[in-house]
Amino acid sequence: MEFFLLLLTSGIAVGGVYALIALGFVLIYKATSIINFATGEFMMIGAYIFYSCTVLAGWPAIPSFLIVMAGAGLLGLLVEKTILRHMLGQPTISIIMVTIGLSSILMGLAEMIWSSQFKSFPALFPRAPIIIGDLIIRSNLFWGFVVAMVTVAIFALIFKYAKVGVAMRATAGDQLAAFSMGINVRSMFTLAWIFGSIAASIGGLIVGNIGGVQPNLGGIGLKIFPVVILGGLDSIGGAVLGGFIVGIVENLAGGYLDPLVGGGVKNVAPFVVLVIILMVRPYGLFGRKEIERL
Amino acid sequence: MAILEVNNLYLSFGGLQVLHDVSFSVNSGEIYAIIGPNGAGKTSILNCLGGFYHQQKGEIFFDGNNISHISPDRRAALGLARTFQNIALFRGMTVLDNIKLGAHAHLKTGLLGAALYWGPAHREEMALREELENEIIDFLEIEHIRKQPVGTLAYGLQKRVELARALAMQPKILLMDEPVAGMNAEETEDMVRFILDIQEERDLTIVIIEHDMRMIMDISDRIMVLNFGQKIAEGNPQEVQKHPEVLKAYLGEKREPR
């Protein structure tokens, strides 16, 4: 039982981080219908900026964090304005290829600037593990979870209550109508990329803080696909729930099944769940179902 | 006084000439109808007015401003509202949320504006807006569905919600694209009553496209007739009904008896 709870809590903690990264993905997809395959690389760039600020420049964590957010926002803005703006109306497959190309470019850039060697952050949080009742959680994982949840909550509040958030939801709902309501749809697209990039980069910070930074840190982005597809590509609540499901399934499978078959189940299990759920609910758990009226 | 003036509009897509030298002006407070056979270019005119299509030549003046080349959202902010032929509501949201979004045009959507928009002025405006929303909801008799998601509503009600959302923008002019298309007799009657009330009580200028001739002849102050992208007639309902070009376009030419 104790083993189960241990796996469950670390699953929840990891799931919270997945949820944040998935949020970065969903924010962009919801407003612009673009599947951003470079989400993982946005994370990686965020982590490297943080590394440069704290280790290379020796600045304290909080200002470095703010610089990461500004840098990530700028990256999202540039990508949207210089590349994707011009792809409007092009076939989906071309746009997907562009984001895949972008991910390779960012990875190459990171290798040129920071080399492919493994880097790590200075210790940000007290090293002692967090103890809740009988449970012991690694400190980096616990604080990563806290940061992720706070970020997700802030984004959710913006979407629900702030004018900008309402305008973004309207843009996601119906672009023509949004335009007619006086919403500047183009700047909403830009904003979606800025928000998406910031969410991903904070995710990158957390992952980098737990496991170090290298150019292929973004590989974790692959795990985000089961998360977002599980939740429905365009649902923020779904992304959060999907994150937890994937984190928990992964950890339970890793803990119970890996010793039996000699490893590997941990990485496959989320995809097995994904396939099963999609067979039952093709639009994901919370995805928008287009209802055809005849 | 003309609130909307369109001068020599030309619009083509590739080799297809959609609008050819169309000029007209709409007087403040009138109901101005645009009719014509399918494919005559009626909706294209609305799309040019709204800023979704870009005319090759010609200019559009609205309330003293030249709006020929500005973006759709800025036109909306100037007081130009629209309802669509195929309903364009925000489907996941409730009726009330949709109507609230109508008032959005008057709030600056800039990044900084959103962050700085707090305090008593904010509260005061919210109160004013709520009053407006309630008034519109009462007026269009949709009180009973205000909390419902729009996707679940009957077609006629969805059209009404779309109208409510447009009114919440407090526009100076309302462009309506086939407001009663696909409605049954009762729904049509309701909509006609609302349109007349809106014009009367709110002193709103309305430009309307519709195929329902009886309705058009009943409510319009003036009518423009389009055929193949060209204006072939303009005038009050009696004049238009007798116009030889109009009869030709709608009924075909009379053959000489042999």
PDB file of C-alpha atoms in Angstrom, chain A residues 163-164 166-167 169-171 173-174 176-186 188 191 293, chain B residues 52 72-73 76 84 88-90 93 101-102 104-105 107-109 111 114 117 151 153 165 169:
ATOM      1  CA  LYS A 163     -10.899  40.587 -21.068  1.00  0.00           C
ATOM      2  CA  VAL A 164      -7.980  39.273 -23.061  1.00  0.00           C
ATOM      3  CA  VAL A 166     -12.484  36.159 -23.042  1.00  0.00           C
ATOM      4  CA  ALA A 167     -11.400  37.620 -26.379  1.00  0.00           C
ATOM      5  CA  ARG A 169     -11.891  32.218 -26.145  1.00  0.00           C
ATOM      6  CA  ALA A 170     -14.121  34.044 -28.600  1.00  0.00           C
ATOM      7  CA  THR A 171     -11.408  33.884 -31.252  1.00  0.00           C
ATOM      8  CA  GLY A 173     -14.881  29.796 -30.919  1.00  0.00           C
ATOM      9  CA  ASP A 174     -15.552  31.607 -34.187  1.00  0.00           C
ATOM     10  CA  LEU A 176     -15.482  35.610 -38.186  1.00  0.00           C
ATOM     11  CA  ALA A 177     -17.793  36.450 -35.310  1.00  0.00           C
ATOM     12  CA  ALA A 178     -14.849  37.525 -33.148  1.00  0.00           C
ATOM     13  CA  PHE A 179     -13.751  39.957 -35.836  1.00  0.00           C
ATOM     14  CA  SER A 180     -17.271  41.342 -36.063  1.00  0.00           C
ATOM     15  CA  MET A 181     -17.304  41.873 -32.316  1.00  0.00           C
ATOM     16  CA  GLY A 182     -14.354  44.208 -32.655  1.00  0.00           C
ATOM     17  CA  ILE A 183     -11.784  41.692 -31.429  1.00  0.00           C
ATOM     18  CA  ASN A 184      -8.397  42.061 -33.044  1.00  0.00           C
ATOM     19  CA  VAL A 185      -8.072  38.429 -34.080  1.00  0.00           C
ATOM     20  CA  ARG A 186      -4.505  38.766 -35.356  1.00  0.00           C
ATOM     21  CA  MET A 188      -5.051  37.225 -30.320  1.00  0.00           C
ATOM     22  CA  LEU A 191      -0.905  36.448 -27.813  1.00  0.00           C
ATOM     23  CA  ARG A 293     -27.334  18.983 -38.106  1.00  0.00           C
TER      24      ARG A 293
ATOM     25  CA  PHE B  52     -13.721  40.682 -44.820  1.00  0.00           C
ATOM     26  CA  PRO B  72     -12.878  44.367 -39.496  1.00  0.00           C
ATOM     27  CA  ASP B  73     -12.363  44.835 -35.771  1.00  0.00           C
ATOM     28  CA  ALA B  76     -16.829  47.125 -35.468  1.00  0.00           C
ATOM     29  CA  PHE B  84     -24.609  36.323 -40.469  1.00  0.00           C
ATOM     30  CA  ALA B  88     -21.898  32.707 -36.183  1.00  0.00           C
ATOM     31  CA  LEU B  89     -22.393  32.366 -32.449  1.00  0.00           C
ATOM     32  CA  PHE B  90     -19.814  31.214 -29.927  1.00  0.00           C
ATOM     33  CA  MET B  93     -20.824  29.694 -24.469  1.00  0.00           C
ATOM     34  CA  LEU B 101     -19.080  39.612 -25.893  1.00  0.00           C
ATOM     35  CA  GLY B 102     -21.070  42.015 -28.027  1.00  0.00           C
ATOM     36  CA  HIS B 104     -16.464  43.872 -26.196  1.00  0.00           C
ATOM     37  CA  ALA B 105     -15.938  46.202 -29.137  1.00  0.00           C
ATOM     38  CA  LEU B 107     -13.373  47.795 -24.505  1.00  0.00           C
ATOM     39  CA  LYS B 108      -9.838  48.152 -25.689  1.00  0.00           C
ATOM     40  CA  THR B 109      -8.400  44.723 -26.353  1.00  0.00           C
ATOM     41  CA  LEU B 111      -2.414  44.092 -23.869  1.00  0.00           C
ATOM     42  CA  ALA B 114      -6.392  44.895 -20.046  1.00  0.00           C
ATOM     43  CA  TYR B 117      -8.465  48.376 -16.496  1.00  0.00           C
ATOM     44  CA  GLY B 151     -25.620  25.231 -29.333  1.00  0.00           C
ATOM     45  CA  LEU B 153     -31.199  26.254 -28.990  1.00  0.00           C
ATOM     46  CA  ARG B 165     -25.298  40.157 -29.483  1.00  0.00           C
ATOM     47  CA  MET B 169     -22.415  46.367 -29.514  1.00  0.00           C
TER      48      MET B 169
END
